[in-house]
């Protein structure tokens, strides 16, 4: 007997009426009508079955701290950093672990089974680093947590930061992070990029820098990142997160920059919910959108993922781990309303971040990990439109979360008894 058989699914590539057979943690067969006996059978009723959502950019050490010790009154990135600096000395291992585990529960409920989280290495105690390494091991059976060593207070402007970051990597943090736009000068920012990329190359690690998270059109550290990635042979292992200054850059300069990123093999990670709320705060009107140039990057062949970045923390008061909400915001901010463009927004929270994280066995095909989400939608665009309910979340061939479909019961004479928002003519 096999572990799980999902019947009559629609896949993100448009195939429909497909069965998916899972056994011992892997997908063993994907075909129109599979004859097999399984311990559990799920009837997908022609709804969408996708590999799980992947968040390429998150901060799990600060999540669910909203209001501690106070809220961000200006709504800016810089006040958020200052606020986090006030909170940091009071953090304890157990409190960080408790909040992170609670967030991972939310993530599982939303079908989000892989997260790349930056972890602040500025505190010499490395409290957050040790806590999230603990969390990474505890959630491993149901969620892949990848950690990035993130020198929040700057690598060069903050005494001891280089040493702290290296100690975090020694403890087993997976990826090298950075924040060049927070250094005191452009030159220091560029120097930090060089040092961090060299560190990643020496240690054989991936690199993912918070880069140019500002409205300053002259903040150009992604150029340094692309240059260093090419010089050091880090192609395919590097990402620039945020890149919001690209929104404000001169068009001529961007026409040079994007091909450089493409040639260097640098991926881009935009964070639509956070970029649209933190950026443009110094503007009167018109207010800039503050998200990087997603359609132009995609058109040039640069992989673009959308990250959640923050949920209920010093930078963002909202969020619930719903990557479809992230995709919907990215779609709106980038005006990606064409059919292919909307599909790309779904890819930006599934297949593209899976590639950026280097996830092994991601997808719906024989041999892939049996990690799947059954969505209450008929295709990826409908999933975004409805922020579709996660009817079933599967990890290693086992259903680990379920949700009811979203429906409203009506009591209007002559009208249907229910609506499910998927179309007309429903009973
Ligand atoms: Fe971030």
XYZ file of C-alpha atoms and ligand atoms in Angstrom, residues 57 59 210 242 309, ligand 1:
6
model
C 13.045 36.668 2.079
C 12.955 37.960 9.144
C 19.822 43.477 1.364
C 14.848 44.625 -2.231
C 9.991 40.101 4.432
Fe 14.577 42.259 4.684
